[in-house]
Structure formats: structure tokens, C-alpha cells
Coordinates of C-alpha atoms and ligand atoms in Angstrom, one line a residue:
M1 CA 0.1 0.0 0.1
S2 CA 1.3 3.3 -0.9
T3 CA 1.4 5.9 1.8
R4 CA 0.8 8.7 -0.9
L5 CA -2.3 6.9 -1.8
Q6 CA -3.3 6.5 1.7
R7 CA -2.7 10.3 2.4
E8 CA -4.9 11.2 -0.7
I9 CA -7.6 8.9 0.4
E10 CA -7.6 10.4 3.9
K11 CA -7.8 13.9 2.6
R12 CA -11.1 13.2 0.8
R13 CA -14.5 14.0 1.7
T14 CA -17.3 12.9 -0.8
F15 CA -20.8 13.9 0.2
A16 CA -24.2 15.1 -1.1
I17 CA -26.8 17.4 0.4
I18 CA -30.4 16.1 0.7
S19 CA -33.4 18.1 1.7
H20 CA -37.1 18.8 1.0
P21 CA -37.5 21.3 -1.9
D22 CA -37.1 25.0 -0.5
A23 CA -35.2 24.0 2.8
G24 CA -32.1 25.6 1.3
K25 CA -30.0 23.1 -0.5
T26 CA -29.1 25.4 -3.3
T27 CA -28.3 28.3 -0.8
I28 CA -26.2 26.0 1.3
T29 CA -24.3 24.4 -1.7
E30 CA -23.5 28.0 -2.9
K31 CA -22.3 29.0 0.7
L32 CA -20.0 25.8 1.0
L33 CA -18.5 26.9 -2.3
L34 CA -18.1 30.3 -1.0
Y35 CA -16.2 29.1 2.1
G36 CA -14.3 26.5 0.2
G37 CA -12.9 29.3 -2.0
A38 CA -14.3 28.0 -5.2
I39 CA -16.4 31.1 -5.8
Q40 CA -15.7 34.5 -4.3
V41 CA -19.2 35.9 -4.4
A42 CA -22.3 34.0 -3.6
G43 CA -25.2 34.3 -6.3
A44 CA -22.9 33.2 -8.9
V45 CA -23.5 29.5 -9.3
K46 CA -27.1 29.5 -10.4
S47 CA -30.2 31.7 -10.1
R48 CA -32.5 30.0 -7.6
K49 CA -35.3 32.0 -9.2
A50 CA -34.6 30.7 -12.6
D51 CA -34.2 27.2 -11.2
R52 CA -37.6 27.5 -9.5
A53 CA -39.3 28.7 -12.7
A54 CA -37.6 25.8 -14.5
R55 CA -39.5 23.3 -12.2
S56 CA -42.6 24.2 -13.8
D57 CA -41.5 24.8 -17.2
F58 CA -39.6 22.0 -18.8
M59 CA -38.1 23.8 -21.8
E60 CA -36.8 26.5 -19.6
M61 CA -35.3 23.9 -17.6
E62 CA -33.5 22.6 -20.6
Q63 CA -32.1 26.0 -21.2
Q64 CA -30.9 26.0 -17.6
R65 CA -29.4 22.7 -18.0
G66 CA -26.0 23.9 -19.3
I67 CA -25.6 25.8 -16.1
S68 CA -27.1 23.3 -13.7
V69 CA -25.4 20.1 -14.9
S70 CA -22.1 21.6 -15.0
T71 CA -22.4 21.7 -11.2
A72 CA -23.3 17.9 -10.9
V73 CA -20.0 17.4 -9.0
M74 CA -18.3 20.4 -7.3
S75 CA -14.8 19.8 -6.1
F76 CA -12.9 22.2 -4.0
E77 CA -10.3 22.3 -1.3
Y78 CA -10.9 23.4 2.3
G79 CA -7.7 23.4 4.5
N80 CA -6.1 20.2 3.9
Q81 CA -9.2 18.5 2.7
A82 CA -10.3 17.7 -0.8
M83 CA -14.1 18.1 -1.0
N84 CA -16.3 16.6 -3.6
L85 CA -19.8 17.7 -3.2
L86 CA -22.2 15.8 -5.4
D87 CA -25.3 17.8 -6.5
T88 CA -28.6 16.2 -6.4
P89 CA -31.7 17.4 -8.5
G90 CA -34.1 19.5 -6.3
H91 CA -37.2 18.3 -8.1
N92 CA -39.2 15.3 -6.7
D93 CA -39.4 14.0 -10.3
F94 CA -35.7 13.3 -10.5
S95 CA -35.6 11.5 -7.1
E96 CA -34.1 8.3 -8.6
D97 CA -31.3 10.1 -9.8
T98 CA -30.8 11.5 -6.4
Y99 CA -31.0 8.0 -4.7
R100 CA -28.2 6.8 -7.2
T101 CA -26.0 9.8 -6.3
L102 CA -26.3 8.6 -2.7
T103 CA -24.6 5.4 -3.7
A104 CA -21.6 7.4 -4.7
V105 CA -21.1 9.4 -1.6
D106 CA -19.5 8.5 1.9
S107 CA -21.6 11.0 3.9
V108 CA -24.6 13.3 3.5
L109 CA -25.6 16.7 4.8
M110 CA -29.2 17.0 5.5
V111 CA -30.8 20.3 5.5
I112 CA -33.8 21.0 7.5
D113 CA -36.1 24.1 7.4
S114 CA -36.4 25.1 11.0
T115 CA -39.6 26.7 10.3
K116 CA -41.2 23.4 9.1
G117 CA -39.2 20.5 10.6
V118 CA -38.8 17.2 8.9
E119 CA -40.9 17.1 5.5
A120 CA -41.9 14.3 3.2
Q121 CA -38.9 14.2 0.7
T122 CA -36.3 14.4 3.7
R123 CA -38.0 11.2 5.2
K124 CA -37.6 9.5 1.9
L125 CA -33.9 10.3 1.3
L126 CA -33.1 9.5 4.8
D127 CA -34.6 6.1 4.4
V128 CA -32.2 5.5 1.4
C129 CA -29.2 6.8 3.7
K130 CA -30.4 4.4 6.5
L131 CA -30.5 1.4 4.1
K132 CA -26.9 2.1 3.1
K133 CA -25.8 3.0 6.5
T134 CA -24.6 6.3 5.3
P135 CA -23.3 8.8 8.0
V136 CA -25.6 12.0 7.9
I137 CA -24.7 15.4 9.2
T138 CA -27.8 17.6 9.9
M139 CA -28.0 21.3 9.5
M140 CA -31.1 23.1 10.9
N141 CA -31.4 26.0 8.5
K142 CA -33.3 29.3 8.4
L143 CA -32.6 30.3 12.0
D144 CA -33.0 33.8 11.2
L145 CA -36.7 33.3 10.8
E146 CA -39.2 32.5 13.7
G147 CA -39.1 28.9 13.5
M148 CA -39.5 26.0 15.9
E149 CA -37.6 26.0 19.2
P150 CA -34.3 24.2 18.9
L151 CA -35.2 21.5 21.5
D152 CA -38.4 21.0 19.5
L153 CA -36.5 20.6 16.3
I154 CA -34.3 18.0 17.8
D155 CA -37.4 16.2 19.1
N156 CA -39.1 16.3 16.0
L157 CA -36.2 14.9 13.9
E158 CA -35.7 12.0 16.4
K159 CA -39.3 11.1 16.3
E160 CA -39.8 11.5 12.7
L161 CA -36.6 9.9 11.5
G162 CA -35.7 7.7 14.2
V163 CA -32.1 8.8 14.6
E164 CA -30.7 10.0 17.7
C165 CA -29.4 13.7 17.5
V166 CA -26.1 15.1 18.9
P167 CA -26.2 18.9 18.9
M168 CA -22.7 20.2 17.8
T169 CA -23.8 23.8 17.9
W170 CA -26.5 25.6 19.7
P171 CA -28.2 28.7 18.3
I172 CA -27.9 32.1 19.9
G173 CA -31.4 33.5 19.8
K174 CA -33.6 32.9 16.7
G175 CA -35.4 35.0 14.1
K176 CA -34.4 38.6 14.2
E177 CA -32.4 38.0 17.3
F178 CA -30.3 35.2 15.8
K179 CA -26.7 36.2 16.7
G180 CA -24.6 33.3 16.1
V181 CA -24.0 29.9 17.4
Y182 CA -22.4 28.2 20.4
D183 CA -20.0 25.4 19.4
L184 CA -20.5 22.7 21.8
R185 CA -17.2 21.0 21.2
S186 CA -14.8 23.8 21.4
K187 CA -16.9 25.6 24.1
E188 CA -16.9 28.9 22.1
V189 CA -19.4 31.5 21.1
H190 CA -19.3 32.2 17.3
F191 CA -20.5 35.7 17.3
Y192 CA -21.1 37.3 13.7
L193 CA -19.4 40.7 13.4
S194 CA -21.0 41.1 9.8
H195 CA -24.1 40.2 8.3
R196 CA -23.4 39.8 4.5
Q197 CA -25.2 37.3 2.4
D198 CA -22.9 37.4 -0.6
R199 CA -19.5 37.2 1.1
K200 CA -18.0 35.4 4.0
N201 CA -18.9 36.8 7.4
E202 CA -16.4 37.7 9.9
L203 CA -17.0 35.9 13.2
E204 CA -15.4 36.3 16.7
K205 CA -14.9 33.3 19.0
I206 CA -15.5 34.3 22.6
D207 CA -15.8 32.4 25.8
L208 CA -19.4 32.0 27.0
Y209 CA -18.5 32.8 30.5
S210 CA -16.7 36.1 29.7
E211 CA -17.9 39.6 30.1
K212 CA -17.3 40.1 26.5
A213 CA -20.0 37.4 25.7
E214 CA -22.3 39.5 28.2
A215 CA -21.5 42.7 26.4
L216 CA -21.9 41.4 22.8
I217 CA -25.0 39.2 23.4
G218 CA -26.7 40.8 26.4
I219 CA -26.6 39.8 30.1
S220 CA -30.1 38.2 30.2
E221 CA -29.6 36.4 26.9
V222 CA -26.2 35.1 27.9
A223 CA -27.7 33.7 31.2
K224 CA -30.4 31.9 29.1
L225 CA -28.0 30.5 26.8
R226 CA -25.6 29.2 29.6
E227 CA -28.7 27.5 31.1
E228 CA -29.8 26.0 27.8
I229 CA -26.2 24.7 27.1
E230 CA -26.2 23.0 30.5
M231 CA -29.5 21.4 29.7
V232 CA -28.5 20.3 26.1
R233 CA -25.3 18.7 27.6
E234 CA -27.3 16.8 30.2
L235 CA -30.0 15.7 27.7
T236 CA -28.0 14.6 24.7
P237 CA -25.6 11.7 24.1
D238 CA -21.9 12.2 23.3
M239 CA -20.7 12.2 19.8
D240 CA -19.7 8.6 19.1
L241 CA -17.8 8.2 15.8
R242 CA -18.6 4.5 15.5
R243 CA -22.4 5.2 15.9
F244 CA -22.2 8.2 13.4
N245 CA -20.5 6.0 10.8
S246 CA -23.1 3.4 11.0
G247 CA -26.0 6.0 10.8
E248 CA -27.3 5.4 14.4
I249 CA -26.6 9.2 15.4
T250 CA -26.7 12.5 13.5
P251 CA -24.6 15.4 14.7
V252 CA -26.7 18.5 14.5
F253 CA -25.6 22.1 13.5
F254 CA -27.8 25.2 13.6
G255 CA -27.4 28.2 11.0
S256 CA -28.7 30.4 8.5
A257 CA -27.3 29.6 5.0
L258 CA -28.8 32.7 3.5
N259 CA -26.8 34.8 6.1
N260 CA -23.7 32.7 6.1
F261 CA -24.2 31.7 9.8
G262 CA -23.0 28.5 10.8
V263 CA -21.9 27.2 7.3
Q264 CA -18.1 27.3 8.0
T265 CA -18.6 25.2 11.1
V266 CA -20.6 22.6 9.0
L267 CA -17.8 22.6 6.5
E268 CA -15.2 22.1 9.1
A269 CA -17.2 19.2 10.5
F270 CA -17.0 17.3 7.4
G271 CA -13.1 17.7 7.5
E272 CA -13.3 16.6 11.2
I273 CA -15.9 13.8 11.5
A274 CA -17.1 12.7 8.2
P275 CA -15.5 9.5 7.0
A276 CA -12.9 9.4 4.1
P277 CA -13.6 6.9 1.3
G278 CA -14.3 3.5 2.6
P279 CA -14.6 -0.1 1.2
R280 CA -17.1 -1.0 -1.4
E281 CA -18.9 -4.0 -1.9
A282 CA -18.4 -5.9 -5.1
A283 CA -20.2 -9.1 -6.4
S284 CA -17.2 -11.3 -5.4
R285 CA -15.1 -9.4 -2.8
I286 CA -14.7 -6.2 -0.9
V287 CA -12.8 -3.4 -2.7
E288 CA -10.6 -1.5 -0.4
P289 CA -9.8 2.2 -1.3
D290 CA -6.0 1.8 -0.8
E291 CA -5.7 -1.2 -3.3
E292 CA -3.1 -0.2 -5.8
K293 CA -5.3 -1.2 -8.9
F294 CA -8.1 1.3 -10.0
T295 CA -11.8 0.3 -9.7
G296 CA -14.8 2.7 -10.1
F297 CA -18.4 2.5 -11.0
V298 CA -20.9 4.8 -12.9
F299 CA -23.6 6.3 -10.8
K300 CA -25.1 8.8 -13.3
I301 CA -25.3 9.4 -17.0
Q302 CA -25.7 12.9 -18.2
A303 CA -26.7 13.6 -22.0
N304 CA -26.5 17.2 -23.5
M305 CA -23.6 18.4 -21.4
D306 CA -22.2 20.1 -24.4
R307 CA -24.5 21.3 -26.9
N308 CA -22.1 20.9 -29.8
H309 CA -21.7 17.2 -29.2
R310 CA -24.2 14.3 -28.8
D311 CA -21.8 12.8 -26.3
R312 CA -23.0 11.5 -22.9
M313 CA -21.1 11.9 -19.9
A314 CA -20.7 9.0 -17.6
F315 CA -19.9 9.9 -14.0
I316 CA -17.6 7.4 -12.3
R317 CA -16.9 7.3 -8.7
I318 CA -13.4 6.0 -8.0
C319 CA -13.5 3.2 -5.4
S320 CA -9.7 2.1 -5.3
G321 CA -6.4 2.8 -6.7
V322 CA -5.2 5.8 -8.8
F323 CA -6.5 7.1 -12.1
N324 CA -3.9 8.4 -14.4
R325 CA -4.5 10.2 -17.8
G326 CA -3.9 7.8 -20.5
M327 CA -4.3 4.5 -18.5
T328 CA -6.1 1.5 -20.0
L329 CA -9.3 0.7 -18.2
R330 CA -11.7 -2.4 -18.7
H331 CA -15.3 -1.8 -19.1
V332 CA -16.3 -5.0 -17.2
R333 CA -19.7 -5.5 -18.6
T334 CA -18.5 -5.3 -22.2
G335 CA -15.0 -6.7 -21.5
K336 CA -13.5 -4.1 -23.6
D337 CA -10.2 -2.2 -22.8
S338 CA -9.8 1.3 -23.7
I339 CA -7.2 4.0 -23.2
I340 CA -8.8 6.9 -21.3
R341 CA -7.4 10.2 -22.3
N342 CA -10.6 12.4 -22.0
A343 CA -11.8 12.0 -18.5
L344 CA -12.8 15.3 -16.9
T345 CA -12.9 16.6 -13.4
F346 CA -15.1 19.3 -12.2
M347 CA -14.3 22.4 -10.1
A348 CA -17.5 24.5 -9.5
R349 CA -18.2 25.7 -13.2
N350 CA -15.2 24.5 -14.8
R351 CA -14.3 21.2 -16.3
N352 CA -10.7 20.2 -16.7
L353 CA -8.9 17.1 -18.2
V354 CA -7.9 14.7 -15.4
E355 CA -4.4 13.9 -15.0
T356 CA -4.6 12.1 -11.6
A357 CA -7.6 11.2 -9.4
Y358 CA -8.0 9.1 -6.3
P359 CA -10.7 7.1 -4.5
G360 CA -13.7 9.3 -3.5
D361 CA -13.1 11.6 -6.6
I362 CA -15.6 11.7 -9.5
I363 CA -14.5 11.8 -13.1
G364 CA -16.5 12.0 -16.1
I365 CA -16.0 10.1 -19.2
P366 CA -17.6 11.2 -22.4
N367 CA -19.0 8.2 -24.5
H368 CA -21.5 7.5 -27.3
G369 CA -23.9 5.4 -25.3
T370 CA -21.8 2.4 -24.5
I371 CA -21.4 3.0 -20.9
R372 CA -24.5 2.4 -18.6
I373 CA -25.3 3.2 -14.9
G374 CA -24.0 0.6 -12.6
D375 CA -21.1 -0.4 -15.0
T376 CA -17.7 -1.1 -13.3
F377 CA -14.2 0.0 -14.6
T378 CA -11.0 -1.9 -13.6
E379 CA -7.5 -2.2 -14.4
G380 CA -8.3 -5.7 -16.0
E381 CA -10.0 -7.6 -13.0
D382 CA -13.5 -8.9 -13.7
V383 CA -15.0 -7.4 -10.6
R384 CA -18.4 -5.8 -10.4
I385 CA -19.1 -3.1 -7.8
T386 CA -22.7 -3.6 -6.6
G387 CA -25.2 -1.6 -4.7
V388 CA -26.3 0.9 -7.5
P389 CA -30.1 0.5 -7.4
S390 CA -33.0 0.9 -9.6
F391 CA -36.2 1.8 -8.0
A392 CA -39.7 0.5 -9.1
P393 CA -41.4 3.3 -11.0
E394 CA -44.8 4.4 -10.0
L395 CA -46.2 5.9 -13.3
F396 CA -46.3 4.0 -16.5
R397 CA -47.2 5.2 -20.0
R398 CA -47.3 3.6 -23.4
A399 CA -45.3 5.4 -26.1
R400 CA -47.4 6.3 -29.1
L401 CA -45.9 7.4 -32.5
R402 CA -47.4 10.1 -34.6
D403 CA -45.6 8.7 -37.6
P404 CA -45.5 4.9 -37.7
M405 CA -42.6 4.9 -39.9
K406 CA -40.4 6.0 -37.0
A407 CA -40.6 2.9 -35.1
K408 CA -36.9 2.2 -35.3
A409 CA -35.8 5.7 -34.3
L410 CA -38.4 5.4 -31.4
G411 CA -36.8 2.3 -30.0
K412 CA -33.4 3.7 -30.4
G413 CA -34.2 7.0 -28.7
L414 CA -36.3 5.5 -26.0
T415 CA -33.4 3.0 -25.2
E416 CA -30.8 5.6 -25.0
V417 CA -32.6 8.2 -23.0
C418 CA -33.7 5.6 -20.6
E419 CA -30.1 4.2 -20.2
E420 CA -29.4 7.5 -18.6
G421 CA -31.5 6.3 -15.8
A422 CA -34.0 9.0 -15.2
A423 CA -36.8 6.6 -16.5
Q424 CA -37.2 2.9 -17.3
L425 CA -38.1 1.3 -20.5
F426 CA -40.1 -2.0 -20.4
R427 CA -40.9 -4.4 -23.2
P428 CA -43.8 -7.0 -22.8
L429 CA -43.1 -10.6 -23.3
S430 CA -46.0 -10.7 -25.5
G431 CA -46.5 -7.6 -27.7
S432 CA -44.4 -4.9 -29.1
D433 CA -45.4 -1.8 -27.1
Y434 CA -42.8 0.3 -25.3
I435 CA -43.9 1.1 -21.8
I436 CA -41.9 3.9 -20.0
G437 CA -42.0 3.8 -16.3
A438 CA -41.0 6.8 -14.1
L439 CA -41.3 8.3 -10.6
G440 CA -42.6 11.5 -11.6
E441 CA -44.8 13.1 -14.3
L442 CA -42.2 15.5 -15.6
Q443 CA -40.0 12.6 -17.0
F444 CA -42.6 12.0 -19.7
Q445 CA -42.5 15.6 -20.9
V446 CA -38.7 15.5 -20.8
I447 CA -38.5 12.3 -22.9
A448 CA -41.0 13.5 -25.5
S449 CA -39.1 16.7 -25.9
R450 CA -35.8 14.9 -26.1
L451 CA -37.3 12.4 -28.7
L452 CA -38.4 15.1 -30.9
N453 CA -35.3 17.4 -30.6
E454 CA -32.6 14.7 -30.6
Y455 CA -34.2 11.9 -32.6
R456 CA -36.7 13.7 -34.8
V457 CA -39.4 11.5 -33.5
D458 CA -42.9 12.9 -32.7
A459 CA -44.3 10.7 -29.8
S460 CA -46.8 11.1 -27.2
F461 CA -47.5 9.0 -24.0
E462 CA -50.7 7.5 -22.9
G463 CA -51.8 6.2 -19.6
I464 CA -52.2 2.4 -19.1
P465 CA -53.8 0.5 -16.3
R466 CA -50.6 -0.6 -14.5
N467 CA -49.2 1.1 -11.5
V468 CA -47.2 -1.5 -9.6
C469 CA -43.8 -2.7 -10.6
R470 CA -41.8 -5.5 -9.0
W471 CA -38.8 -7.2 -10.3
V472 CA -38.9 -11.0 -10.1
I473 CA -35.7 -12.4 -8.4
A474 CA -35.8 -16.0 -8.9
D475 CA -33.9 -19.0 -10.5
D476 CA -34.4 -19.7 -14.3
E477 CA -36.8 -22.6 -13.7
T478 CA -39.1 -20.6 -11.3
K479 CA -39.0 -17.7 -13.8
Q480 CA -40.1 -20.0 -16.6
A481 CA -42.8 -21.2 -14.4
I482 CA -44.1 -17.8 -13.8
I483 CA -43.9 -16.8 -17.4
K484 CA -45.9 -19.7 -18.4
R485 CA -48.7 -18.6 -15.9
Y486 CA -48.5 -14.9 -16.0
E487 CA -47.2 -13.9 -19.4
R488 CA -49.4 -11.1 -19.8
D489 CA -48.3 -9.3 -16.8
L490 CA -44.6 -9.8 -17.4
F491 CA -42.1 -7.5 -18.9
Y492 CA -38.5 -7.3 -19.5
D493 CA -36.7 -4.0 -18.3
N494 CA -33.8 -2.4 -20.4
S495 CA -31.2 -4.7 -18.8
Q496 CA -33.4 -7.9 -19.7
N497 CA -34.6 -8.4 -16.1
L498 CA -37.8 -10.0 -15.7
C499 CA -40.6 -8.0 -13.9
I500 CA -44.3 -7.7 -13.2
L501 CA -46.2 -4.6 -14.2
S502 CA -49.8 -4.8 -12.8
D503 CA -52.8 -2.8 -12.0
N504 CA -52.6 -3.8 -8.3
L505 CA -50.5 -5.2 -5.6
F506 CA -52.9 -8.1 -5.2
R507 CA -51.6 -9.8 -8.5
C508 CA -48.2 -9.4 -7.1
N509 CA -49.1 -11.0 -3.7
Q510 CA -50.8 -13.7 -5.6
I511 CA -47.6 -14.5 -7.7
A512 CA -45.5 -14.2 -4.5
D513 CA -47.9 -16.8 -2.8
K514 CA -47.8 -19.3 -5.6
F515 CA -44.1 -19.1 -6.0
P516 CA -42.5 -19.1 -2.7
D517 CA -39.0 -19.4 -4.1
A518 CA -39.3 -16.1 -6.1
R519 CA -38.8 -12.8 -4.5
L520 CA -40.6 -9.7 -5.8
S521 CA -38.6 -6.6 -5.3
K522 CA -39.3 -3.0 -5.5
I523 CA -35.5 -2.1 -5.9
M524 CA -33.3 -3.8 -8.5
E525 CA -29.7 -3.7 -8.4
I526 CA -28.4 -2.4 -11.8
Q527 CA -26.4 -5.3 -13.4
Ligands
LIG601 P1 -33.8 24.4 -2.3 O1 -32.5 24.4 -3.2 O2 -33.6 23.4 -1.0 O3 -35.0 24.2 -2.9 O4 -33.9 25.8 -1.6 P2 -33.2 27.2 -1.8 O5 -31.8 27.2 -1.5 O6 -33.5 27.6 -3.4 O7 -33.9 28.1 -1.1 C1 -35.3 28.3 -1.0 C2 -35.7 29.6 -0.2 O8 -35.3 29.7 1.1 C3 -35.0 30.8 -1.1 O9 -35.9 32.0 -0.9 C4 -33.7 31.0 -0.2 O10 -33.3 32.4 -0.4 C5 -34.4 30.8 1.2 N1 -33.4 30.5 2.2 C6 -32.4 29.5 2.1 N2 -31.7 29.7 3.3 C7 -32.2 30.6 4.0 C8 -31.9 31.1 5.4 O11 -31.0 30.6 6.1 N3 -32.8 31.9 5.8 C9 -33.8 32.4 5.2 N4 -34.6 33.4 5.7 N5 -34.1 32.0 3.9 C10 -33.3 31.1 3.4 P3 -36.8 32.5 -2.1 O12 -37.1 33.8 -1.7 O13 -37.9 31.4 -2.4 O14 -35.8 32.6 -3.3 P4 -34.9 33.7 -3.8 O15 -35.6 34.9 -4.1 O16 -34.0 33.9 -2.5 O17 -33.9 33.1 -4.9

């Protein structure tokens, strides 16, 4: 094991931000970049207003795309640390993409709107983190507004999400009286001297029991804060790294992303307590990050990154070894070896050719559709990294062509667009329809527009009486028996996995009862 590699691994923190829409994910992303020195002035990454408009207007979203996708990965340095912040789409309809991004990170920042507490989308996303035992750091945001009391917020999070909270900071006042935070670890008051939203704020660190604290915060406020801190210390458990790493407890920070309060403390926490890249499960063995040979897997495919090229970008999370420009990598699924000269890294808005990259880093490989989500790349070993999931869609539509002569182009377009992973393509065992399954309505608009623009295919989507999808996990013999009996309800997905699409759960339960050797799953690991 090379100590250089070990050092590079220990420096890295690869994480994503999860939140319910509007809790402040975009704002905090921007402020982390500001404190990480990747941008000098906040407001530069993307216009939140434009982003919001795009949510209801797909074409506008397409126009925004050039900006927003370039921030799919944001790498920056903070102190000695190399941070890789993976962006996740804010819109509910893209949640599958978000879920898969979570397979590529080592930790997560969960942002909660302190005026609302835990919301639906937070719950769903945290469930995925729990499944993967991903360590989660929590930021209670918008403390500058009159939100819930801090202890009530902690209580709400513990009850709603079933994770024990360990406060790391405590707010000093809230709403208009929000003045800063008390750092429970260093036992210092972080008092903000300036109140800028677009630039870093100066803060002064002072002793809670000093006269200065009384002068700056006010005698009665300080007395109240001291009492609160005593109580918090008594009521909450100690920070235990082992329990944090297994997702049992979450350290909680308070702040206001908009006002740059508490953001730096969160960033420092990633350096101090979030884990460096760890081992990854593969089909045949565990891949350790400090193995000399390269392995990585594809967790996201993005088309249209460059308007001048029809290339797609495959985002690879490096799991072990070192990537060097010009090295030969094996695409394990196809068995093909290629020299990789054009891999890219991402630094805020800029993309650069990668010379060297390490475990935890994300590199982008442009390709013409040969690479799929879940694919593994190695230096020759036939090992397959596992755990990249596909989630059962909840909405199903049949593709209808306006011009029947375009059937071939429709097939090609649907296959390619669905390979990017935002929707799934199903073919019935009997019949020739293309069925698209997605988690949100917006996907169908996106696909129709892309078919028209990129494949010159005018297609529409019509509803079908199916709303439940389950993959059939069974040996070949059991599968054949199921096919014989239920052919009309069976489909193949884009990777030729057998699944049931039904109009009700009853049919699925019926099949499960009749074939106890088969497992019907809502989640399919991409092969
Ligand atoms: P999202 O990505 O999670 O969807 O949320 P986003 O950052 O876009 O924030 C949603 C709204 O909440 C924005 O206001 C944003 O300015 C505001 N916000 C974020 N952090 C804080 C905070 O700490 N305090 C307060 N008071 N507001 C915060 P908006 O008016 O809807 O949009 P905009 O006009 O600011 O773009």
C-alpha cells in the first residue's frame, strides 16, 4: 500500500446534500463553495429564481441545463481536505437520480428548514441513507426566521426519522435575534460581526462565561444561553464516531445559510468527523480504497452536457487505486479495454482534463452510449461493484408514435434516453409496445421533448392501467414457471430483467404466494 495513496484517501470527503425542496439546499451549496474558496461571491452558481421557474417549465429547464449540470459535481479544497460535493436534483421527479447519487458518496448533509421541521422528501431520502448506513450530518437552516424552538426541532427529527441527535452547535437566539451559534465541542461562542449574504462573514470566537459575551449578546440572553447549554449537555448523548459512521446518530448544527451563519462550522465538521472514502462491496469481494489497482463505478449518466456534441457523460466514482490520464481501463460489462485520455473533473463551473484522481473523486468519461449506470471500470480484473439501485417506477405510459414509419428511431431514442437512468423502459413478453416507467410526471415531458429534438421522433405518451412494478428475483426454472402462467403481466426492463407490471398489488401478492421461491422486489440492483 502506498502511503501517498493513503494520504490522498484520507484527505477526501465525498458527500451530497439532501433536503425537501425549499429547505435551502441550493443556498447552502453555494455558501459551502464560497467558504471553500471555489467562488468569491455568492449568487454566482445559479439563479435560484430561474431554477424555480424551471421546475414548472420544462423547456426552461432545458435552457438552464447547461448551467446546472456543470455543477453535478463540485470539487474544492478546504484546509487540507479535498471536498467532492455531489449535486442532487431538487425536483421530486428526479428522485431516482438522487437516490443513485447517494450510492456514490461517503456521507450526507441533511438540511432541514427550521420553520417546518422534517418534511416528506427528507424522510424518503433519509430512508435511503439508512439502507446504506450512510453517516448523516444535519443542518437546521433558516434560524434567522421565527421557526420551531431548537429542542423541539431535535425532538421532531428524532421522532420523525428515528435517528438520535447530537447537537454540535446551539443557536444564540432565533429570528431577528439570531446572533450566532455556540460550538459545543470547542466551547466557544461564534458571534457574527458582519451580516453579509454574498460574502464570508467575519466571526469572533468568545468564551461563553466572559464579560465580552455578556456585552455582545446581552446579560439576560447569555444567562439563558448558559442554562440551555447545561441542559443540552445533560439531555443529549456524546458524539460517538462509530455510531455516527453506522448512521445511528446524527450530529446537528444550527445556522442560516442565507446569512452565512454556521456554514463554516458545518464545512469544518466534514473535515473532522465525516469519513474518508471507505471499502465498497463488489459481487465477489470487498474492494478497499487503498488497493493499488483502479476500480470505479458509474452512478450517473448525463446527456447534452455539451450542446455541440451528442456525447453523454458517464460519472464514475473512484473506489480504489489511482486514475492516471492515458491509462487503460476495462469496461467490465463489455469486457472491452480502452485508453482513457479524455476524462474530466469538475471544479465548480469549470471542467478540466483529469491527470490524476483518487478514491472518492468523481471523473466524467464522455461516451456515445456504450456506458450504462452501474457499470464497473477496472485495470483488468473482472470485478463488479454492487449496490447501485434502480427503483420501481410508480407511473407508467405507453409510447405512441404519430408517424408509424419512425418505430426504429423511437426504439433507439427510448433505449438511449432511458439508459441515462431517469426513467425505465419495459418491453412486454407478448406484444411490441414500449412502456415507460418513471417516478414523476415531468419525466414524460422530458422524454417526449428529447425524442423530438434529438431523434426527430414525434411521440406522445398515454396512460395504461398499470401502476405497480416488481422485479422477479428467482432461478431460471421458477421464472419459466411464472412466465408460463402470468405472461400477460410480465415485462423485460432495459437490462433484460424480468418484472411484473400490474394494476394492483393483489396480483403481485398472488404470484408471491404461488411461487414462494421467487422474491418480488421494489428495488433492483443494476446489473
Ligand atoms: P432548495 O434548493 O432546497 O429548494 O432551496 P433554496 O436554497 O432555493 O432556498 C429556498 C428559499 O429559502 C429561497 O428563498 C432562499 O433564499 C431561502 N433560504 C435559504 N436559506 C435561508 C436562510 O437561512 N434563511 C432564510 N430566511 N431564507 C433562506 P426564495 O425567496 O424562495 O428565493 P430567492 O428569491 O432567495 O432566490
